mmCIF file of C-alpha atoms in Angstrom:
data_model
loop_
_atom_site.group_PDB
_atom_site.id
_atom_site.type_symbol
_atom_site.label_atom_id
_atom_site.label_comp_id
_atom_site.label_asym_id
_atom_site.label_seq_id
_atom_site.Cartn_x
_atom_site.Cartn_y
_atom_site.Cartn_z
ATOM 1 C CA ASP A 1 71.660 100.474 93.522
ATOM 2 C CA SER A 2 74.990 100.571 95.280
ATOM 3 C CA GLY A 3 74.883 104.536 95.441
ATOM 4 C CA VAL A 4 77.973 105.148 93.197
ATOM 5 C CA THR A 5 76.473 106.381 89.899
ATOM 6 C CA GLN A 6 78.539 105.977 86.621
ATOM 7 C CA THR A 7 77.290 107.585 83.395
ATOM 8 C CA PRO A 8 77.101 106.703 80.682
ATOM 9 C CA LYS A 9 76.374 103.032 80.810
ATOM 10 C CA HIS A 10 77.506 102.194 77.411
ATOM 11 C CA LEU A 11 79.784 104.463 74.996
ATOM 12 C CA ILE A 12 80.672 103.616 71.196
ATOM 13 C CA THR A 13 83.311 105.538 69.769
ATOM 14 C CA ALA A 14 85.756 105.405 66.946
ATOM 15 C CA THR A 15 89.853 105.209 67.252
ATOM 16 C CA GLY A 16 91.518 108.367 67.842
ATOM 17 C CA GLN A 17 88.417 110.100 69.678
ATOM 18 C CA ARG A 18 88.239 111.360 73.260
ATOM 19 C CA VAL A 19 85.545 110.507 75.865
ATOM 20 C CA THR A 20 84.631 111.553 79.502
ATOM 21 C CA LEU A 21 83.516 108.896 82.019
ATOM 22 C CA ARG A 22 81.661 110.376 85.057
ATOM 23 C CA CYS A 23 81.251 109.029 88.313
ATOM 24 C CA SER A 24 79.287 110.263 91.540
ATOM 25 C CA PRO A 25 80.533 108.615 94.786
ATOM 26 C CA ARG A 26 78.218 107.232 97.360
ATOM 27 C CA SER A 27 76.844 109.961 99.913
ATOM 28 C CA GLY A 28 79.343 110.816 102.520
ATOM 29 C CA ASP A 29 82.250 108.908 100.696
ATOM 30 C CA LEU A 30 85.507 111.002 99.975
ATOM 31 C CA SER A 31 87.376 108.861 98.165
ATOM 32 C CA VAL A 32 86.987 107.777 94.542
ATOM 33 C CA TYR A 33 88.884 104.883 92.385
ATOM 34 C CA TRP A 34 88.692 104.028 88.878
ATOM 35 C CA TYR A 35 89.367 100.497 87.815
ATOM 36 C CA GLN A 36 89.417 99.093 84.095
ATOM 37 C CA GLN A 37 88.107 95.460 83.489
ATOM 38 C CA SER A 38 89.219 93.910 80.380
ATOM 39 C CA LEU A 39 89.071 90.405 79.195
ATOM 40 C CA ASP A 40 92.991 90.004 78.784
ATOM 41 C CA GLN A 41 94.055 92.292 81.673
ATOM 42 C CA GLY A 42 91.500 91.502 84.458
ATOM 43 C CA LEU A 43 90.566 94.347 86.922
ATOM 44 C CA GLN A 44 93.341 96.645 86.920
ATOM 45 C CA PHE A 45 93.595 99.836 89.331
ATOM 46 C CA LEU A 46 94.256 103.076 87.436
ATOM 47 C CA ILE A 47 93.873 106.163 89.879
ATOM 48 C CA GLN A 48 92.642 107.253 93.195
ATOM 49 C CA TYR A 49 91.387 110.557 94.500
ATOM 50 C CA TYR A 50 90.510 111.470 98.157
ATOM 51 C CA ASN A 51 88.778 115.010 98.580
ATOM 52 C CA GLY A 52 89.885 116.408 95.395
ATOM 53 C CA GLU A 53 93.698 115.434 95.632
ATOM 54 C CA GLU A 54 95.261 112.383 93.592
ATOM 55 C CA ARG A 55 96.353 109.925 96.101
ATOM 56 C CA ALA A 56 97.623 106.884 94.186
ATOM 57 C CA LYS A 57 98.465 105.895 90.624
ATOM 58 C CA GLY A 58 98.238 102.914 88.886
ATOM 59 C CA ASN A 59 98.372 100.978 85.547
ATOM 60 C CA ILE A 60 97.064 104.037 83.807
ATOM 61 C CA LEU A 61 98.229 105.400 80.533
ATOM 62 C CA GLU A 62 99.352 108.899 79.718
ATOM 63 C CA ARG A 63 96.509 109.309 77.114
ATOM 64 C CA PHE A 64 94.212 108.810 80.295
ATOM 65 C CA SER A 65 93.855 111.238 83.062
ATOM 66 C CA ALA A 66 91.281 111.939 86.086
ATOM 67 C CA GLN A 67 90.164 114.458 88.187
ATOM 68 C CA GLN A 68 87.654 114.793 91.503
ATOM 69 C CA PHE A 69 85.843 118.056 91.581
ATOM 70 C CA PRO A 70 84.770 119.970 94.816
ATOM 71 C CA ASP A 71 81.572 118.268 94.968
ATOM 72 C CA LEU A 72 83.401 115.018 94.878
ATOM 73 C CA HIS A 73 82.166 113.727 91.556
ATOM 74 C CA SER A 74 84.821 112.399 89.306
ATOM 75 C CA GLU A 75 85.832 112.389 85.686
ATOM 76 C CA LEU A 76 87.932 109.962 83.778
ATOM 77 C CA ASN A 77 89.137 111.214 80.661
ATOM 78 C CA LEU A 78 90.345 108.877 77.693
ATOM 79 C CA SER A 79 91.877 110.356 74.626
ATOM 80 C CA SER A 80 93.451 109.197 71.489
ATOM 81 C CA LEU A 81 91.410 105.952 71.987
ATOM 82 C CA GLU A 82 92.738 102.677 70.457
ATOM 83 C CA LEU A 83 90.862 99.555 69.860
ATOM 84 C CA GLY A 84 92.637 97.862 73.070
ATOM 85 C CA ASP A 85 90.928 100.656 75.171
ATOM 86 C CA SER A 86 87.584 98.867 74.846
ATOM 87 C CA ALA A 87 86.789 97.575 78.441
ATOM 88 C CA LEU A 88 84.585 98.166 81.135
ATOM 89 C CA TYR A 89 85.543 101.002 83.609
ATOM 90 C CA PHE A 90 84.317 101.067 87.165
ATOM 91 C CA CYS A 91 84.433 103.710 89.537
ATOM 92 C CA ALA A 92 84.088 102.856 93.341
ATOM 93 C CA SER A 93 84.001 104.797 96.331
ATOM 94 C CA SER A 94 84.852 104.841 100.139
ATOM 95 C CA VAL A 95 84.718 107.072 103.074
ATOM 96 C CA SER A 96 88.475 107.384 103.638
ATOM 97 C CA PRO A 97 91.610 105.993 101.665
ATOM 98 C CA ASP A 98 92.184 103.369 104.210
ATOM 99 C CA ASP A 99 88.400 102.140 104.412
ATOM 100 C CA TYR A 100 88.328 98.241 104.014
ATOM 101 C CA GLY A 101 86.394 97.349 100.669
ATOM 102 C CA TYR A 102 84.634 99.687 98.944
ATOM 103 C CA THR A 103 81.587 100.223 96.786
ATOM 104 C CA PHE A 104 81.574 99.941 93.194
ATOM 105 C CA GLY A 105 79.273 101.376 90.606
ATOM 106 C CA SER A 106 77.683 99.319 87.850
ATOM 107 C CA GLY A 107 80.293 100.588 85.168
ATOM 108 C CA THR A 108 80.691 102.213 82.024
ATOM 109 C CA ARG A 109 81.285 99.818 79.135
ATOM 110 C CA LEU A 110 83.501 101.453 76.522
ATOM 111 C CA THR A 111 83.719 100.057 72.846
ATOM 112 C CA VAL A 112 86.338 101.680 70.517
ATOM 113 C CA VAL A 113 85.451 100.605 66.882
ATOM 114 C CA GLY B 1 96.502 90.838 89.304
ATOM 115 C CA GLU B 2 99.603 89.031 89.006
ATOM 116 C CA ASP B 3 99.741 88.880 92.879
ATOM 117 C CA VAL B 4 96.319 86.941 93.462
ATOM 118 C CA GLU B 5 95.459 83.687 91.603
ATOM 119 C CA GLN B 6 92.221 81.747 91.425
ATOM 120 C CA SER B 7 91.055 78.885 89.344
ATOM 121 C CA LEU B 8 88.878 80.056 86.707
ATOM 122 C CA PHE B 9 85.776 77.791 86.844
ATOM 123 C CA LEU B 10 83.615 76.032 89.335
ATOM 124 C CA SER B 11 80.380 74.120 88.498
ATOM 125 C CA VAL B 12 78.476 73.139 91.599
ATOM 126 C CA ARG B 13 75.198 71.514 91.910
ATOM 127 C CA GLU B 14 72.294 73.570 93.561
ATOM 128 C CA GLY B 15 72.013 72.887 97.328
ATOM 129 C CA ASP B 16 75.501 71.637 97.693
ATOM 130 C CA SER B 17 78.467 73.672 99.214
ATOM 131 C CA SER B 18 80.647 75.639 96.809
ATOM 132 C CA VAL B 19 84.515 76.333 97.757
ATOM 133 C CA ILE B 20 86.603 79.064 95.856
ATOM 134 C CA ASN B 21 90.307 79.217 96.369
ATOM 135 C CA CYS B 22 92.649 82.085 96.089
ATOM 136 C CA THR B 23 96.240 82.273 96.617
ATOM 137 C CA TYR B 24 98.329 85.475 97.169
ATOM 138 C CA THR B 25 101.794 86.416 97.136
ATOM 139 C CA ASP B 26 102.126 89.512 99.559
ATOM 140 C CA SER B 27 102.848 88.510 103.007
ATOM 141 C CA SER B 28 101.965 92.184 104.124
ATOM 142 C CA SER B 29 98.307 92.012 103.012
ATOM 143 C CA THR B 30 96.426 93.583 105.478
ATOM 144 C CA TYR B 31 92.688 92.610 104.287
ATOM 145 C CA LEU B 32 91.383 90.103 101.883
ATOM 146 C CA TYR B 33 88.241 90.198 100.109
ATOM 147 C CA TRP B 34 85.593 88.621 98.436
ATOM 148 C CA TYR B 35 83.617 90.373 95.715
ATOM 149 C CA LYS B 36 80.612 88.928 93.658
ATOM 150 C CA GLN B 37 79.937 90.263 90.065
ATOM 151 C CA GLU B 38 76.876 89.363 88.351
ATOM 152 C CA PRO B 39 76.234 89.732 84.649
ATOM 153 C CA GLY B 40 76.012 93.437 83.649
ATOM 154 C CA ALA B 41 76.681 94.374 87.220
ATOM 155 C CA GLY B 42 79.345 96.146 89.287
ATOM 156 C CA LEU B 43 81.419 94.178 92.039
ATOM 157 C CA GLN B 44 79.703 93.663 95.285
ATOM 158 C CA LEU B 45 81.593 93.427 98.351
ATOM 159 C CA LEU B 46 80.517 89.982 99.715
ATOM 160 C CA THR B 47 82.889 89.684 102.612
ATOM 161 C CA TYR B 48 86.421 90.508 103.969
ATOM 162 C CA ILE B 49 88.854 89.160 106.543
ATOM 163 C CA PHE B 50 91.817 90.822 108.515
ATOM 164 C CA SER B 51 94.846 89.078 108.129
ATOM 165 C CA ASN B 52 95.206 88.232 111.806
ATOM 166 C CA MET B 53 92.120 86.179 111.478
ATOM 167 C CA ASP B 54 91.657 82.386 110.579
ATOM 168 C CA MET B 55 88.056 82.269 109.896
ATOM 169 C CA LYS B 56 85.163 84.496 109.410
ATOM 170 C CA GLN B 57 81.462 83.590 108.900
ATOM 171 C CA ASP B 58 78.616 85.556 107.563
ATOM 172 C CA GLN B 59 75.297 83.568 106.985
ATOM 173 C CA ARG B 60 75.945 80.901 104.215
ATOM 174 C CA LEU B 61 79.398 82.503 103.907
ATOM 175 C CA THR B 62 82.641 81.146 105.430
ATOM 176 C CA VAL B 63 86.007 82.471 104.835
ATOM 177 C CA LEU B 64 89.260 80.689 105.624
ATOM 178 C CA LEU B 65 92.529 82.401 105.611
ATOM 179 C CA ASN B 66 95.909 80.238 105.986
ATOM 180 C CA LYS B 67 98.249 82.976 106.286
ATOM 181 C CA LYS B 68 101.289 80.366 106.179
ATOM 182 C CA ASP B 69 100.322 79.198 102.697
ATOM 183 C CA LYS B 70 99.049 82.603 101.955
ATOM 184 C CA HIS B 71 95.535 80.715 100.803
ATOM 185 C CA LEU B 72 92.165 82.208 100.941
ATOM 186 C CA SER B 73 88.981 80.247 100.626
ATOM 187 C CA LEU B 74 85.230 81.075 100.216
ATOM 188 C CA ARG B 75 82.679 78.529 101.071
ATOM 189 C CA ILE B 76 79.136 78.892 100.151
ATOM 190 C CA ALA B 77 76.898 76.725 102.011
ATOM 191 C CA ASP B 78 73.665 75.669 100.233
ATOM 192 C CA THR B 79 74.477 76.915 96.751
ATOM 193 C CA GLN B 80 71.498 78.318 94.749
ATOM 194 C CA THR B 81 71.121 79.627 91.316
ATOM 195 C CA GLY B 82 71.303 83.106 92.294
ATOM 196 C CA ASP B 83 74.860 82.575 93.492
ATOM 197 C CA SER B 84 75.910 82.003 89.776
ATOM 198 C CA ALA B 85 78.256 84.927 89.266
ATOM 199 C CA ILE B 86 82.119 85.673 88.986
ATOM 200 C CA TYR B 87 83.723 85.880 92.520
ATOM 201 C CA PHE B 88 86.978 87.914 92.786
ATOM 202 C CA CYS B 89 89.552 87.584 95.547
ATOM 203 C CA ALA B 90 91.324 90.646 96.234
ATOM 204 C CA GLU B 91 93.973 92.118 98.742
ATOM 205 C CA SER B 92 94.811 95.131 100.107
ATOM 206 C CA THR B 93 98.299 96.189 101.778
ATOM 207 C CA PRO B 94 99.484 98.759 104.424
ATOM 208 C CA GLY B 95 99.586 102.273 103.068
ATOM 209 C CA ASP B 96 98.471 101.070 99.389
ATOM 210 C CA TYR B 97 94.924 101.666 98.895
ATOM 211 C CA LYS B 98 94.430 99.985 96.024
ATOM 212 C CA LEU B 99 93.207 96.512 95.713
ATOM 213 C CA SER B 100 94.630 93.719 93.661
ATOM 214 C CA PHE B 101 92.391 91.488 92.087
ATOM 215 C CA GLY B 102 92.525 87.768 91.195
ATOM 216 C CA ALA B 103 91.083 86.911 87.527
ATOM 217 C CA GLY B 104 87.807 85.649 88.933
ATOM 218 C CA THR B 105 86.314 82.485 89.269
ATOM 219 C CA THR B 106 83.135 81.744 87.255
ATOM 220 C CA VAL B 107 80.713 79.790 89.316
ATOM 221 C CA THR B 108 77.989 77.907 87.581
ATOM 222 C CA VAL B 109 75.169 76.503 89.686
ATOM 223 C CA ARG B 110 73.579 73.807 87.806
ATOM 224 C CA ALA B 111 69.899 72.120 89.013
#
């Protein structure tokens, strides 16, 4: 157990739907990162939050959004889902934004049918 | 990521050493990392090296960095079946807190 908790572990949904992925960072970590892992794109950085504020944005589609709440948990919202959104979504956390190497959760596997 | 390249597959005999190679393009990279991903699991940080270092050793793991050639390698001594996994090389650059990952090297340990 890495200390980073992601729920749900698996999600199957239909095209056009909206889902919410949840992440609880490791205790004491203020920074949360979201990554997407797919066969064709590999691991892609989506977005980073630090203590509730957005710090960096990567290859995140406009249909996707995220936030970090006062209790530091984060949610990634994916809407108007397409088949190509099927992937493993990882959350990671670190103490601070410039912490070397962060701790990953075990991921949420999203399947869009 | 397109900035970090790795070979895709490596097969090694149990007890031998494994060497996984990685090249990166960003000369301002500050830290370089090796992560391990086992089936159905997240990424586990194995080790990292700061860009002003040439080598780092941690038990069975040895990381070598050739900054001139932008080449990073991970050597696993006495490879065991539990070392079968995907190994990712990653880099970070100053002021850019995301990690750029390679495509991953699938290591298969055969008896």
